[in-house]
Each structure stands twice: as structure tokens, then as C-alpha cells.
Amino acid sequence: MGRDAVEEVAVADDTARRRRVFGIRDAIILVLLAGLVVAFWQVQAMANERDDLSTQLIAERQARAATELSLNALKYQVASGKLDSEVHKTIIDQRIVEAQKQAANLQQQAEDLRKEKVRQANCVTPKSVREANGL
């Protein structure tokens, strides 16, 4: 009996020691797993935040591009309007000059025609007398 009792006590001590070792080992594993879960959660949160920031950046870039396009279109419209008004002004000025030249030409032709008609009619008018005398 003595030997069996000693063996039982040794087995009981060994079992108790194993339970404590497994208990400590289990606790360490549990702490490491918890740390791993927390680290994974933080990495996941950072990845989500990065994705959100990336989406916001893309949206801001698109908005900026749209704003720049609108601004360029407005600049084009203003420049086009200014160019159109300058072109119209130039065209009108050219037409006025042409009309003045044509009016002067027609006036000269009318005067020449009047002189020709007076000469053909052999009519003496006060104006024809003055022109004949060089006055």
C-alpha cells in the first residue's frame, strides 16, 4: 500500500502540475489569440479607412476636374464672344468703308452723268457757265 499510495500521490502531483501548466499555457494562448484578433481588427479598420479616403480622393479629383472643365468652357465662351464681337465690329467697319467708297463712286458717276446730259442737251445753266469759266 505504501508504494501504491506514493504512486497515487506522484500521479496526483503530476496531474495537478499538468493542469497548472495547461492552465498557464491556455491562458498564454488565449492572450496571444486575443492580441492577434485585436491586431487583425486594427488592420481591417485601417484598410477600411484607406478605402474610404481613396474613395473621397477620387470624388474630389472628379469634382475638381468637372470644375476645371466648367471654368475652361466659360473662358472659351467669353473668349469666343469677345472674338465674335471683334470680328463683327471689323466686318461692320469694312462694310462702312466699302459703302462710303461706293457712295463716293456713285456720287462721282452721277456728277459725270449730269455733266454728260447737260453737254448732250446743249443746255446752258448757271453752273455750266461757271464750270466753263473755271470758277
N, CA, C and O atoms as a GROMACS GRO file, in nm:
protein
  540
    1MET      N    1   0.076  -0.117   0.000
    1MET     CA    2   0.000   0.000   0.000
    1MET      C    3   0.082   0.126   0.000
    1MET      O    4   0.043   0.227  -0.058
    2GLY      N    5   0.184   0.121   0.058
    2GLY     CA    6   0.269   0.238   0.067
    2GLY      C    7   0.319   0.282  -0.068
    2GLY      O    8   0.331   0.400  -0.101
    3ARG      N    9   0.348   0.179  -0.144
    3ARG     CA   10   0.401   0.210  -0.276
    3ARG      C   11   0.291   0.262  -0.367
    3ARG      O   12   0.313   0.355  -0.444
    4ASP      N   13   0.176   0.204  -0.360
    4ASP     CA   14   0.062   0.250  -0.440
    4ASP      C   15   0.021   0.390  -0.399
    4ASP      O   16  -0.014   0.473  -0.483
    5ALA      N   17   0.024   0.415  -0.273
    5ALA     CA   18  -0.014   0.547  -0.225
    5ALA      C   19   0.085   0.651  -0.275
    5ALA      O   20   0.046   0.761  -0.313
    6VAL      N   21   0.212   0.617  -0.274
    6VAL     CA   22   0.315   0.709  -0.320
    6VAL      C   23   0.297   0.733  -0.469
    6VAL      O   24   0.311   0.846  -0.518
    7GLU      N   25   0.267   0.627  -0.539
    7GLU     CA   26   0.246   0.643  -0.684
    7GLU      C   27   0.123   0.728  -0.711
    7GLU      O   28   0.121   0.810  -0.803
    8GLU      N   29   0.018   0.708  -0.630
    8GLU     CA   30  -0.101   0.789  -0.649
    8GLU      C   31  -0.073   0.935  -0.620
    8GLU      O   32  -0.120   1.023  -0.692
    9VAL      N   33   0.001   0.961  -0.518
    9VAL     CA   34   0.035   1.099  -0.482
    9VAL      C   35   0.121   1.158  -0.594
    9VAL      O   36   0.101   1.274  -0.631
   10ALA      N   37   0.215   1.081  -0.647
   10ALA     CA   38   0.301   1.129  -0.755
   10ALA      C   39   0.218   1.158  -0.879
   10ALA      O   40   0.238   1.258  -0.947
   11VAL      N   41   0.125   1.068  -0.908
   11VAL     CA   42   0.037   1.088  -1.025
   11VAL      C   43  -0.051   1.209  -1.002
   11VAL      O   44  -0.072   1.288  -1.093
   12ALA      N   45  -0.102   1.224  -0.880
   12ALA     CA   46  -0.187   1.339  -0.849
   12ALA      C   47  -0.107   1.468  -0.860
   12ALA      O   48  -0.157   1.566  -0.915
   13ASP      N   49   0.016   1.469  -0.809
   13ASP     CA   50   0.101   1.587  -0.822
   13ASP      C   51   0.131   1.616  -0.968
   13ASP      O   52   0.128   1.731  -1.012
   14ASP      N   53   0.160   1.512  -1.042
   14ASP     CA   54   0.190   1.527  -1.185
   14ASP      C   55   0.068   1.582  -1.259
   14ASP      O   56   0.082   1.669  -1.345
   15THR      N   57  -0.050   1.532  -1.226
   15THR     CA   58  -0.174   1.578  -1.290
   15THR      C   59  -0.201   1.723  -1.252
   15THR      O   60  -0.240   1.803  -1.336
   16ALA      N   61  -0.179   1.757  -1.126
   16ALA     CA   62  -0.201   1.895  -1.081
   16ALA      C   63  -0.104   1.990  -1.152
   16ALA      O   64  -0.142   2.098  -1.194
   17ARG      N   65   0.020   1.947  -1.163
   17ARG     CA   66   0.120   2.028  -1.231
   17ARG      C   67   0.084   2.046  -1.378
   17ARG      O   68   0.098   2.154  -1.434
   18ARG      N   69   0.035   1.936  -1.438
   18ARG     CA   70  -0.006   1.945  -1.579
   18ARG      C   71  -0.124   2.039  -1.595
   18ARG      O   72  -0.128   2.117  -1.691
   19ARG      N   73  -0.218   2.034  -1.503
   19ARG     CA   74  -0.333   2.124  -1.510
   19ARG      C   75  -0.287   2.268  -1.498
   19ARG      O   76  -0.336   2.355  -1.571
   20ARG      N   77  -0.194   2.295  -1.406
   20ARG     CA   78  -0.142   2.430  -1.393
   20ARG      C   79  -0.067   2.472  -1.517
   20ARG      O   80  -0.083   2.585  -1.564
   21VAL      N   81   0.015   2.383  -1.572
   21VAL     CA   82   0.092   2.414  -1.693
   21VAL      C   83  -0.004   2.434  -1.809
   21VAL      O   84   0.011   2.528  -1.887
   22PHE      N   85  -0.103   2.346  -1.820
   22PHE     CA   86  -0.202   2.364  -1.928
   22PHE      C   87  -0.282   2.491  -1.903
   22PHE      O   88  -0.316   2.561  -1.999
   23GLY      N   89  -0.311   2.521  -1.781
   23GLY     CA   90  -0.386   2.642  -1.748
   23GLY      C   91  -0.307   2.766  -1.786
   23GLY      O   92  -0.363   2.858  -1.845
   24ILE      N   93  -0.180   2.769  -1.755
   24ILE     CA   94  -0.094   2.883  -1.790
   24ILE      C   95  -0.075   2.886  -1.941
   24ILE      O   96  -0.082   2.992  -2.004
   25ARG      N   97  -0.051   2.769  -1.998
   25ARG     CA   98  -0.033   2.760  -2.143
   25ARG      C   99  -0.161   2.806  -2.216
   25ARG      O  100  -0.156   2.880  -2.314
   26ASP      N  101  -0.275   2.760  -2.165
   26ASP     CA  102  -0.402   2.800  -2.225
   26ASP      C  103  -0.423   2.951  -2.213
   26ASP      O  104  -0.471   3.016  -2.306
   27ALA      N  105  -0.386   3.005  -2.098
   27ALA     CA  106  -0.401   3.149  -2.077
   27ALA      C  107  -0.311   3.226  -2.174
   27ALA      O  108  -0.354   3.327  -2.231
   28ILE      N  109  -0.188   3.181  -2.192
   28ILE     CA  110  -0.095   3.247  -2.283
   28ILE      C  111  -0.148   3.239  -2.426
   28ILE      O  112  -0.145   3.338  -2.500
   29ILE      N  113  -0.196   3.121  -2.464
   29ILE     CA  114  -0.252   3.104  -2.599
   29ILE      C  115  -0.373   3.195  -2.617
   29ILE      O  116  -0.389   3.258  -2.722
   30LEU      N  117  -0.457   3.202  -2.516
   30LEU     CA  118  -0.576   3.286  -2.522
   30LEU      C  119  -0.538   3.434  -2.534
   30LEU      O  120  -0.600   3.507  -2.612
   31VAL      N  121  -0.438   3.478  -2.460
   31VAL     CA  122  -0.390   3.618  -2.469
   31VAL      C  123  -0.331   3.645  -2.607
   31VAL      O  124  -0.357   3.749  -2.666
   32LEU      N  125  -0.253   3.551  -2.658
   32LEU     CA  126  -0.195   3.569  -2.791
   32LEU      C  127  -0.303   3.575  -2.899
   32LEU      O  128  -0.296   3.656  -2.991
   33LEU      N  129  -0.402   3.487  -2.887
   33LEU     CA  130  -0.513   3.489  -2.983
   33LEU      C  131  -0.591   3.620  -2.975
   33LEU      O  132  -0.629   3.676  -3.077
   34ALA      N  133  -0.613   3.668  -2.853
   34ALA     CA  134  -0.684   3.796  -2.836
   34ALA      C  135  -0.602   3.909  -2.899
   34ALA      O  136  -0.658   3.996  -2.966
   35GLY      N  137  -0.472   3.907  -2.876
   35GLY     CA  138  -0.385   4.008  -2.938
   35GLY      C  139  -0.388   4.001  -3.091
   35GLY      O  140  -0.388   4.102  -3.160
   36LEU      N  141  -0.390   3.878  -3.141
   36LEU     CA  142  -0.397   3.858  -3.287
   36LEU      C  143  -0.530   3.910  -3.342
   36LEU      O  144  -0.533   3.972  -3.448
   37VAL      N  145  -0.639   3.884  -3.271
   37VAL     CA  146  -0.770   3.932  -3.314
   37VAL      C  147  -0.772   4.085  -3.312
   37VAL      O  148  -0.823   4.147  -3.406
   38VAL      N  149  -0.719   4.146  -3.207
   38VAL     CA  150  -0.714   4.292  -3.199
   38VAL      C  151  -0.628   4.349  -3.311
   38VAL      O  152  -0.666   4.448  -3.374
   39ALA      N  153  -0.514   4.288  -3.336
   39ALA     CA  154  -0.426   4.335  -3.444
   39ALA      C  155  -0.497   4.321  -3.579
   39ALA      O  156  -0.491   4.412  -3.661
   40PHE      N  157  -0.563   4.210  -3.602
   40PHE     CA  158  -0.637   4.190  -3.727
   40PHE      C  159  -0.748   4.293  -3.740
   40PHE      O  160  -0.771   4.347  -3.849
   41TRP      N  161  -0.819   4.321  -3.631
   41TRP     CA  162  -0.927   4.420  -3.632
   41TRP      C  163  -0.872   4.559  -3.666
   41TRP      O  164  -0.934   4.633  -3.742
   42GLN      N  165  -0.758   4.595  -3.609
   42GLN     CA  166  -0.698   4.725  -3.637
   42GLN      C  167  -0.653   4.734  -3.784
   42GLN      O  168  -0.672   4.837  -3.849
   43VAL      N  169  -0.595   4.626  -3.833
   43VAL     CA  170  -0.552   4.624  -3.974
   43VAL      C  171  -0.674   4.638  -4.065
   43VAL      O  172  -0.670   4.711  -4.164
   44GLN      N  173  -0.780   4.570  -4.030
   44GLN     CA  174  -0.903   4.578  -4.109
   44GLN      C  175  -0.961   4.720  -4.104
   44GLN      O  176  -1.008   4.772  -4.205
   45ALA      N  177  -0.958   4.782  -3.986
   45ALA     CA  178  -1.009   4.918  -3.971
   45ALA      C  179  -0.924   5.016  -4.053
   45ALA      O  180  -0.978   5.106  -4.117
   46MET      N  181  -0.792   4.998  -4.050
   46MET     CA  182  -0.704   5.086  -4.129
   46MET      C  183  -0.729   5.065  -4.278
   46MET      O  184  -0.727   5.162  -4.355
   47ALA      N  185  -0.751   4.943  -4.321
   47ALA     CA  186  -0.779   4.916  -4.462
   47ALA      C  187  -0.911   4.980  -4.504
   47ALA      O  188  -0.920   5.037  -4.613
   48ASN      N  189  -1.012   4.972  -4.420
   48ASN     CA  190  -1.140   5.036  -4.450
   48ASN      C  191  -1.125   5.188  -4.457
   48ASN      O  192  -1.181   5.252  -4.545
   49GLU      N  193  -1.050   5.244  -4.364
   49GLU     CA  194  -1.027   5.388  -4.363
   49GLU      C  195  -0.951   5.431  -4.489
   49GLU      O  196  -0.981   5.534  -4.549
   50ARG      N  197  -0.852   5.350  -4.529
   50ARG     CA  198  -0.777   5.378  -4.651
   50ARG      C  199  -0.869   5.374  -4.773
   50ARG      O  200  -0.860   5.460  -4.861
   51ASP      N  201  -0.957   5.276  -4.778
   51ASP     CA  202  -1.052   5.266  -4.889
   51ASP      C  203  -1.146   5.386  -4.891
   51ASP      O  204  -1.176   5.441  -4.998
   52ASP      N  205  -1.194   5.428  -4.773
   52ASP     CA  206  -1.281   5.545  -4.764
   52ASP      C  207  -1.209   5.670  -4.812
   52ASP      O  208  -1.264   5.750  -4.888
   53LEU      N  209  -1.086   5.688  -4.767
   53LEU     CA  210  -1.007   5.805  -4.809
   53LEU      C  211  -0.979   5.802  -4.959
   53LEU      O  212  -0.981   5.906  -5.025
   54SER      N  213  -0.953   5.683  -5.011
   54SER     CA  214  -0.931   5.668  -5.154
   54SER      C  215  -1.055   5.707  -5.232
   54SER      O  216  -1.046   5.775  -5.335
   55THR      N  217  -1.171   5.663  -5.185
   55THR     CA  218  -1.298   5.698  -5.250
   55THR      C  219  -1.322   5.848  -5.244
   55THR      O  220  -1.364   5.909  -5.343
   56GLN      N  221  -1.296   5.909  -5.128
   56GLN     CA  222  -1.312   6.054  -5.115
   56GLN      C  223  -1.216   6.128  -5.207
   56GLN      O  224  -1.254   6.228  -5.268
   57LEU      N  225  -1.093   6.080  -5.217
   57LEU     CA  226  -0.994   6.144  -5.304
   57LEU      C  227  -1.037   6.136  -5.449
   57LEU      O  228  -1.024   6.234  -5.523
   58ILE      N  229  -1.088   6.022  -5.490
   58ILE     CA  230  -1.137   6.008  -5.628
   58ILE      C  231  -1.252   6.103  -5.653
   58ILE      O  232  -1.259   6.167  -5.758
   59ALA      N  233  -1.344   6.112  -5.557
   59ALA     CA  234  -1.459   6.203  -5.572
   59ALA      C  235  -1.412   6.348  -5.580
   59ALA      O  236  -1.464   6.425  -5.662
   60GLU      N  237  -1.315   6.386  -5.498
   60GLU     CA  238  -1.263   6.523  -5.501
   60GLU      C  239  -1.192   6.551  -5.633
   60GLU      O  240  -1.206   6.659  -5.689
   61ARG      N  241  -1.116   6.454  -5.683
   61ARG     CA  242  -1.049   6.473  -5.811
   61ARG      C  243  -1.150   6.489  -5.924
   61ARG      O  244  -1.133   6.574  -6.012
   62GLN      N  245  -1.256   6.408  -5.921
   62GLN     CA  246  -1.361   6.420  -6.023
   62GLN      C  247  -1.429   6.555  -6.015
   62GLN      O  248  -1.457   6.618  -6.117
   63ALA      N  249  -1.456   6.601  -5.893
   63ALA     CA  250  -1.520   6.732  -5.875
   63ALA      C  251  -1.428   6.843  -5.924
   63ALA      O  252  -1.473   6.938  -5.988
   64ARG      N  253  -1.300   6.831  -5.895
   64ARG     CA  254  -1.204   6.933  -5.941
   64ARG      C  255  -1.195   6.933  -6.092
   64ARG      O  256  -1.191   7.039  -6.155
   65ALA      N  257  -1.190   6.815  -6.152
   65ALA     CA  258  -1.184   6.806  -6.298
   65ALA      C  259  -1.310   6.867  -6.360
   65ALA      O  260  -1.301   6.938  -6.460
   66ALA      N  261  -1.425   6.838  -6.302
   66ALA     CA  262  -1.550   6.895  -6.354
   66ALA      C  263  -1.549   7.047  -6.340
   66ALA      O  264  -1.594   7.118  -6.430
   67THR      N  265  -1.499   7.097  -6.229
   67THR     CA  266  -1.490   7.242  -6.208
   67THR      C  267  -1.395   7.306  -6.309
   67THR      O  268  -1.424   7.411  -6.365
   68GLU      N  269  -1.281   7.242  -6.331
   68GLU     CA  270  -1.186   7.296  -6.428
   68GLU      C  271  -1.244   7.294  -6.569
   68GLU      O  272  -1.223   7.388  -6.646
   69LEU      N  273  -1.316   7.188  -6.603
   69LEU     CA  274  -1.380   7.182  -6.734
   69LEU      C  275  -1.483   7.292  -6.750
   69LEU      O  276  -1.492   7.356  -6.855
   70SER      N  277  -1.562   7.315  -6.645
   70SER     CA  278  -1.662   7.421  -6.650
   70SER      C  279  -1.595   7.557  -6.663
   70SER      O  280  -1.641   7.642  -6.740
   71LEU      N  281  -1.488   7.576  -6.589
   71LEU     CA  282  -1.415   7.703  -6.597
   71LEU      C  283  -1.355   7.724  -6.735
   71LEU      O  284  -1.361   7.834  -6.790
   72ASN      N  285  -1.298   7.619  -6.792
   72ASN     CA  286  -1.242   7.629  -6.927
   72ASN      C  287  -1.352   7.657  -7.029
   72ASN      O  288  -1.332   7.736  -7.122
   73ALA      N  289  -1.468   7.594  -7.013
   73ALA     CA  290  -1.579   7.619  -7.104
   73ALA      C  291  -1.625   7.763  -7.094
   73ALA      O  292  -1.655   7.827  -7.195
   74LEU      N  293  -1.631   7.815  -6.972
   74LEU     CA  294  -1.671   7.955  -6.952
   74LEU      C  295  -1.568   8.049  -7.014
   74LEU      O  296  -1.604   8.147  -7.080
   75LYS      N  297  -1.440   8.020  -6.994
   75LYS     CA  298  -1.335   8.102  -7.055
   75LYS      C  299  -1.347   8.099  -7.207
   75LYS      O  300  -1.331   8.201  -7.273
   76TYR      N  301  -1.374   7.982  -7.262
   76TYR     CA  302  -1.390   7.967  -7.406
   76TYR      C  303  -1.508   8.050  -7.456
   76TYR      O  304  -1.498   8.119  -7.557
   77GLN      N  305  -1.619   8.043  -7.382
   77GLN     CA  306  -1.738   8.119  -7.423
   77GLN      C  307  -1.710   8.269  -7.419
   77GLN      O  308  -1.750   8.342  -7.510
   78VAL      N  309  -1.642   8.315  -7.315
   78VAL     CA  310  -1.610   8.458  -7.304
   78VAL      C  311  -1.515   8.498  -7.417
   78VAL      O  312  -1.537   8.600  -7.482
   79ALA      N  313  -1.412   8.418  -7.440
   79ALA     CA  314  -1.318   8.450  -7.547
   79ALA      C  315  -1.386   8.444  -7.683
   79ALA      O  316  -1.360   8.528  -7.769
   80SER      N  317  -1.473   8.347  -7.702
   80SER     CA  318  -1.545   8.333  -7.828
   80SER      C  319  -1.637   8.454  -7.849
   80SER      O  320  -1.644   8.508  -7.960
   81GLY      N  321  -1.706   8.494  -7.743
   81GLY     CA  322  -1.793   8.612  -7.753
   81GLY      C  323  -1.715   8.737  -7.786
   81GLY      O  324  -1.757   8.818  -7.869
   82LYS      N  325  -1.600   8.753  -7.721
   82LYS     CA  326  -1.515   8.870  -7.747
   82LYS      C  327  -1.464   8.867  -7.890
   82LYS      O  328  -1.463   8.968  -7.960
   83LEU      N  329  -1.422   8.750  -7.933
   83LEU     CA  330  -1.372   8.736  -8.070
   83LEU      C  331  -1.484   8.762  -8.169
   83LEU      O  332  -1.464   8.831  -8.269
   84ASP      N  333  -1.602   8.708  -8.141
   84ASP     CA  334  -1.717   8.732  -8.229
   84ASP      C  335  -1.749   8.880  -8.239
   84ASP      O  336  -1.773   8.932  -8.348
   85SER      N  337  -1.748   8.949  -8.125
   85SER     CA  338  -1.779   9.093  -8.128
   85SER      C  339  -1.672   9.170  -8.203
   85SER      O  340  -1.702   9.264  -8.276
   86GLU      N  341  -1.546   9.130  -8.185
   86GLU     CA  342  -1.438   9.197  -8.259
   86GLU      C  343  -1.449   9.170  -8.408
   86GLU      O  344  -1.428   9.259  -8.490
   87VAL      N  345  -1.483   9.047  -8.443
   87VAL     CA  346  -1.498   9.011  -8.584
   87VAL      C  347  -1.616   9.087  -8.643
   87VAL      O  348  -1.607   9.142  -8.753
   88HIS      N  349  -1.727   9.091  -8.570
   88HIS     CA  350  -1.844   9.164  -8.618
   88HIS      C  351  -1.812   9.312  -8.635
   88HIS      O  352  -1.851   9.374  -8.734
   89LYS      N  353  -1.740   9.368  -8.539
   89LYS     CA  354  -1.701   9.509  -8.547
   89LYS      C  355  -1.613   9.532  -8.668
   89LYS      O  356  -1.630   9.630  -8.740
   90THR      N  357  -1.519   9.442  -8.692
   90THR     CA  358  -1.430   9.455  -8.807
   90THR      C  359  -1.510   9.444  -8.937
   90THR      O  360  -1.487   9.520  -9.031
   91ILE      N  361  -1.601   9.350  -8.942
   91ILE     CA  362  -1.684   9.332  -9.062
   91ILE      C  363  -1.769   9.456  -9.086
   91ILE      O  364  -1.780   9.504  -9.199
   92ILE      N  365  -1.830   9.507  -8.981
   92ILE     CA  366  -1.913   9.628  -8.994
   92ILE      C  367  -1.828   9.746  -9.039
   92ILE      O  368  -1.869   9.822  -9.127
   93ASP      N  369  -1.710   9.761  -8.980
   93ASP     CA  370  -1.620   9.870  -9.021
   93ASP      C  371  -1.583   9.857  -9.169
   93ASP      O  372  -1.581   9.956  -9.242
   94GLN      N  373  -1.554   9.734  -9.211
   94GLN     CA  374  -1.519   9.713  -9.352
   94GLN      C  375  -1.637   9.746  -9.442
   94GLN      O  376  -1.619   9.808  -9.548
   95ARG      N  377  -1.756   9.707  -9.403
   95ARG     CA  378  -1.875   9.736  -9.484
   95ARG      C  379  -1.903   9.886  -9.489
   95ARG      O  380  -1.944   9.937  -9.593
   96ILE      N  381  -1.880   9.955  -9.379
   96ILE     CA  382  -1.899  10.100  -9.378
   96ILE      C  383  -1.802  10.166  -9.474
   96ILE      O  384  -1.840  10.254  -9.551
   97VAL      N  385  -1.674  10.124  -9.470
   97VAL     CA  386  -1.573  10.180  -9.561
   97VAL      C  387  -1.611  10.151  -9.705
   97VAL      O  388  -1.602  10.238  -9.792
   98GLU      N  389  -1.654  10.027  -9.731
   98GLU     CA  390  -1.695   9.991  -9.868
   98GLU      C  391  -1.815  10.073  -9.912
   98GLU      O  392  -1.822  10.119 -10.026
   99ALA      N  393  -1.911  10.092  -9.821
   99ALA     CA  394  -2.030  10.171  -9.855
   99ALA      C  395  -1.992  10.316  -9.881
   99ALA      O  396  -2.048  10.379  -9.971
  100GLN      N  397  -1.898  10.370  -9.804
  100GLN     CA  398  -1.855  10.508  -9.827
  100GLN      C  399  -1.784  10.522  -9.962
  100GLN      O  400  -1.804  10.618 -10.036
  101LYS      N  401  -1.701  10.421  -9.992
  101LYS     CA  402  -1.633  10.424 -10.123
  101LYS      C  403  -1.735  10.413 -10.236
  101LYS      O  404  -1.727  10.485 -10.336
  102GLN      N  405  -1.832  10.323 -10.218
  102GLN     CA  406  -1.934  10.305 -10.321
  102GLN      C  407  -2.020  10.431 -10.334
  102GLN      O  408  -2.057  10.469 -10.445
  103ALA      N  409  -2.051  10.497 -10.223
  103ALA     CA  410  -2.129  10.621 -10.227
  103ALA      C  411  -2.051  10.730 -10.298
  103ALA      O  412  -2.107  10.804 -10.379
  104ALA      N  413  -1.922  10.740 -10.269
  104ALA     CA  414  -1.840  10.841 -10.336
  104ALA      C  415  -1.832  10.810 -10.485
  104ALA      O  416  -1.840  10.900 -10.568
  105ASN      N  417  -1.816  10.684 -10.519
  105ASN     CA  418  -1.809  10.643 -10.658
  105ASN      C  419  -1.940  10.673 -10.730
  105ASN      O  420  -1.939  10.725 -10.842
  106LEU      N  421  -2.053  10.640 -10.666
  106LEU     CA  422  -2.183  10.669 -10.725
  106LEU      C  423  -2.206  10.819 -10.740
  106LEU      O  424  -2.264  10.864 -10.838
  107GLN      N  425  -2.161  10.895 -10.642
  107GLN     CA  426  -2.176  11.040 -10.650
  107GLN      C  427  -2.094  11.095 -10.766
  107GLN      O  428  -2.140  11.184 -10.838
  108GLN      N  429  -1.975  11.041 -10.784
  108GLN     CA  430  -1.891  11.085 -10.896
  108GLN      C  431  -1.955  11.046 -11.028
  108GLN      O  432  -1.955  11.125 -11.122
  109GLN      N  433  -2.010  10.923 -11.035
  109GLN     CA  434  -2.077  10.880 -11.158
  109GLN      C  435  -2.200  10.966 -11.187
  109GLN      O  436  -2.228  10.999 -11.302
  110ALA      N  437  -2.274  11.003 -11.082
  110ALA     CA  438  -2.393  11.089 -11.101
  110ALA      C  439  -2.352  11.226 -11.152
  110ALA      O  440  -2.418  11.283 -11.240
  111GLU      N  441  -2.244  11.278 -11.098
  111GLU     CA  442  -2.195  11.409 -11.144
  111GLU      C  443  -2.149  11.401 -11.287
  111GLU      O  444  -2.177  11.489 -11.368
  112ASP      N  445  -2.076  11.293 -11.320
  112ASP     CA  446  -2.031  11.275 -11.459
  112ASP      C  447  -2.150  11.260 -11.552
  112ASP      O  448  -2.150  11.316 -11.662
  113LEU      N  449  -2.250  11.187 -11.510
  113LEU     CA  450  -2.370  11.167 -11.591
  113LEU      C  451  -2.445  11.298 -11.611
  113LEU      O  452  -2.492  11.327 -11.721
  114ARG      N  453  -2.456  11.379 -11.505
  114ARG     CA  454  -2.521  11.509 -11.516
  114ARG      C  455  -2.448  11.597 -11.616
  114ARG      O  456  -2.510  11.664 -11.698
  115LYS      N  457  -2.314  11.597 -11.606
  115LYS     CA  458  -2.235  11.679 -11.698
  115LYS      C  459  -2.256  11.631 -11.842
  115LYS      O  460  -2.270  11.711 -11.934
  116GLU      N  461  -2.258  11.500 -11.859
  116GLU     CA  462  -2.278  11.442 -11.992
  116GLU      C  463  -2.414  11.480 -12.047
  116GLU      O  464  -2.426  11.514 -12.165
  117LYS      N  465  -2.517  11.474 -11.964
  117LYS     CA  466  -2.652  11.508 -12.007
  117LYS      C  467  -2.663  11.657 -12.042
  117LYS      O  468  -2.728  11.693 -12.140
  118VAL      N  469  -2.601  11.741 -11.964
  118VAL     CA  470  -2.602  11.885 -11.993
  118VAL      C  471  -2.532  11.911 -12.125
  118VAL      O  472  -2.579  11.992 -12.205
  119ARG      N  473  -2.421  11.845 -12.149
  119ARG     CA  474  -2.346  11.862 -12.273
  119ARG      C  475  -2.427  11.812 -12.391
  119ARG      O  476  -2.432  11.875 -12.496
  120GLN      N  477  -2.493  11.696 -12.372
  120GLN     CA  478  -2.574  11.642 -12.481
  120GLN      C  479  -2.695  11.730 -12.510
  120GLN      O  480  -2.736  11.744 -12.625
  121ALA      N  481  -2.751  11.789 -12.408
  121ALA     CA  482  -2.868  11.874 -12.427
  121ALA      C  483  -2.829  12.011 -12.479
  121ALA      O  484  -2.914  12.088 -12.525
  122ASN      N  485  -2.704  12.040 -12.472
  122ASN     CA  486  -2.651  12.168 -12.514
  122ASN      C  487  -2.726  12.280 -12.442
  122ASN      O  488  -2.765  12.381 -12.499
  123CYS      N  489  -2.742  12.253 -12.315
  123CYS     CA  490  -2.818  12.344 -12.231
  123CYS      C  491  -2.722  12.427 -12.149
  123CYS      O  492  -2.621  12.377 -12.099
  124VAL      N  493  -2.755  12.554 -12.136
  124VAL     CA  494  -2.670  12.642 -12.058
  124VAL      C  495  -2.738  12.667 -11.926
  124VAL      O  496  -2.851  12.715 -11.919
  125THR      N  497  -2.666  12.634 -11.822
  125THR     CA  498  -2.715  12.658 -11.688
  125THR      C  499  -2.613  12.743 -11.616
  125THR      O  500  -2.498  12.751 -11.659
  126PRO      N  501  -2.654  12.808 -11.508
  126PRO     CA  502  -2.556  12.890 -11.437
  126PRO      C  503  -2.435  12.808 -11.391
  126PRO      O  504  -2.322  12.856 -11.390
  127LYS      N  505  -2.461  12.685 -11.354
  127LYS     CA  506  -2.350  12.601 -11.308
  127LYS      C  507  -2.259  12.566 -11.424
  127LYS      O  508  -2.137  12.566 -11.408
  128SER      N  509  -2.315  12.536 -11.539
  128SER     CA  510  -2.232  12.500 -11.654
  128SER      C  511  -2.150  12.619 -11.699
  128SER      O  512  -2.037  12.603 -11.746
  129VAL      N  513  -2.204  12.740 -11.687
  129VAL     CA  514  -2.130  12.859 -11.723
  129VAL      C  515  -2.015  12.879 -11.628
  129VAL      O  516  -1.904  12.911 -11.671
  130ARG      N  517  -2.038  12.860 -11.501
  130ARG     CA  518  -1.928  12.875 -11.404
  130ARG      C  519  -1.821  12.771 -11.428
  130ARG      O  520  -1.702  12.802 -11.424
  131GLU      N  521  -1.862  12.646 -11.453
  131GLU     CA  522  -1.763  12.540 -11.479
  131GLU      C  523  -1.686  12.567 -11.606
  131GLU      O  524  -1.566  12.539 -11.613
  132ALA      N  525  -1.752  12.622 -11.704
  132ALA     CA  526  -1.684  12.652 -11.830
  132ALA      C  527  -1.581  12.763 -11.809
  132ALA      O  528  -1.475  12.761 -11.871
  133ASN      N  529  -1.612  12.856 -11.725
  133ASN     CA  530  -1.520  12.968 -11.699
  133ASN      C  531  -1.416  12.930 -11.595
  133ASN      O  532  -1.322  13.006 -11.573
  134GLY      N  533  -1.431  12.817 -11.531
  134GLY     CA  534  -1.334  12.771 -11.433
  134GLY      C  535  -1.353  12.834 -11.298
  134GLY      O  536  -1.259  12.842 -11.219
  135LEU      N  537  -1.473  12.878 -11.270
  135LEU     CA  538  -1.499  12.942 -11.143
  135LEU      C  539  -1.544  12.843 -11.042
  135LEU      O  540  -1.570  12.880 -10.927
   0.00000   0.00000   0.00000
